[in-house]
């Protein structure tokens, strides 16, 4: 049976990061379906498993967005394709630091966004977690 263009464009591709949590929880870092891309909640956890920018929400936010950018690239997208970010923070009083870092990447792109305070994240040293959605035109 031949595959139509619409079927090819809606094929699901998973891009894992290799994190131990992906198999335990059952998720992928990035899922691409057609021209839509979703990036899972991303933290400032380095490849060595250590939290980057400890006690600094600005540095954590920058690290996270750079990490998201790398994963988007794997799926054929860039930060310029981001249409939405969701920012989860442990202390909403730090919104200006987090927002400043977010703005350094998205000042001209201007995706829709939410910033919400949560009571806890998976590690006490994680201050920020960000999800992203993107569309490739």
XYZ file of C-alpha atoms in Angstrom:
137
model
C 0.000 0.000 0.000
C 1.337 3.433 -0.942
C 1.715 6.175 1.656
C 0.120 9.529 0.837
C 1.807 12.874 1.561
C -0.603 13.564 4.427
C 0.251 10.190 5.991
C 3.989 10.905 5.619
C 3.524 14.348 7.165
C 1.679 12.938 10.179
C 4.232 10.233 10.985
C 5.232 10.280 14.651
C 8.928 10.514 15.488
C 10.278 10.249 19.040
C 13.613 11.806 19.953
C 14.864 10.462 23.291
C 17.581 12.188 25.292
C 18.841 9.008 26.918
C 17.711 10.079 30.376
C 16.994 7.161 32.705
C 13.660 8.812 33.486
C 12.338 8.365 29.939
C 11.997 4.589 30.243
C 10.887 4.703 33.880
C 8.148 7.283 33.276
C 7.476 6.378 29.628
C 8.120 9.573 27.679
C 10.364 11.066 25.000
C 12.263 14.337 25.255
C 10.806 15.418 21.898
C 7.881 14.157 19.836
C 7.376 15.327 16.263
C 4.161 14.627 14.372
C 4.145 16.158 10.915
C 5.300 19.736 11.375
C 4.321 19.907 15.074
C 6.993 19.436 17.740
C 6.545 19.093 21.490
C 9.456 19.281 23.928
C 8.945 17.658 27.331
C 9.553 19.482 30.584
C 13.250 20.329 30.518
C 15.416 21.170 33.506
C 18.955 22.442 34.019
C 20.291 18.924 34.476
C 23.592 18.533 32.647
C 24.766 15.434 30.824
C 26.714 14.545 33.964
C 23.438 14.463 35.927
C 24.334 17.574 37.930
C 22.101 20.631 38.157
C 23.626 23.603 36.337
C 23.212 27.103 37.781
C 22.439 25.874 41.279
C 20.604 28.558 43.297
C 20.385 30.773 40.181
C 17.057 30.747 38.286
C 18.463 33.049 35.565
C 21.326 30.658 34.736
C 19.046 27.636 34.944
C 16.603 29.241 32.493
C 19.392 30.040 30.021
C 20.779 26.504 30.264
C 17.309 25.017 29.745
C 16.522 27.098 26.656
C 19.908 26.251 25.130
C 19.137 22.576 25.818
C 15.674 22.914 24.252
C 17.296 24.529 21.217
C 19.598 21.516 20.750
C 16.653 19.101 20.927
C 14.606 21.178 18.493
C 17.534 21.045 16.067
C 17.425 17.232 16.177
C 13.805 17.406 15.016
C 14.604 19.916 12.251
C 13.455 23.065 14.063
C 14.950 26.106 15.781
C 13.904 28.406 18.590
C 12.424 30.570 15.836
C 9.785 27.868 15.315
C 8.654 27.914 18.967
C 5.019 28.940 19.347
C 4.565 28.284 23.083
C 6.598 27.882 26.231
C 5.377 26.795 29.648
C 7.584 27.791 32.547
C 7.233 26.107 35.933
C 9.082 27.849 38.768
C 9.590 27.131 42.456
C 9.569 30.818 43.416
C 7.411 33.215 41.384
C 9.170 36.117 43.117
C 12.127 35.291 40.834
C 9.972 35.899 37.727
C 12.049 38.859 36.554
C 15.294 36.852 36.460
C 13.583 33.975 34.688
C 11.730 36.314 32.349
C 14.939 38.193 31.487
C 16.658 34.943 30.464
C 13.578 33.846 28.470
C 13.486 37.250 26.786
C 17.127 37.003 25.713
C 16.149 34.085 23.472
C 12.567 34.960 22.579
C 12.502 38.776 22.508
C 11.808 38.859 18.760
C 10.095 35.464 18.414
C 7.504 36.180 21.117
C 5.832 32.781 21.596
C 2.848 32.614 23.901
C 3.949 31.616 27.375
C 2.845 30.835 30.889
C 4.880 31.103 34.072
C 3.434 29.244 37.029
C 4.719 28.671 40.535
C 4.689 25.052 41.645
C 5.267 23.697 45.132
C 8.025 21.283 44.096
C 9.986 19.948 41.176
C 11.640 16.520 41.001
C 14.921 17.690 42.583
C 15.172 20.384 45.272
C 17.999 22.104 43.325
C 15.830 22.487 40.213
C 14.300 25.962 40.271
C 12.830 26.064 36.740
C 11.340 23.583 34.274
C 10.281 24.564 30.760
C 8.185 22.855 28.063
C 8.073 24.079 24.476
C 5.890 23.636 21.402
C 7.037 24.426 17.884
C 5.645 24.342 14.364
C 7.803 24.012 11.285
C 6.192 25.962 8.415
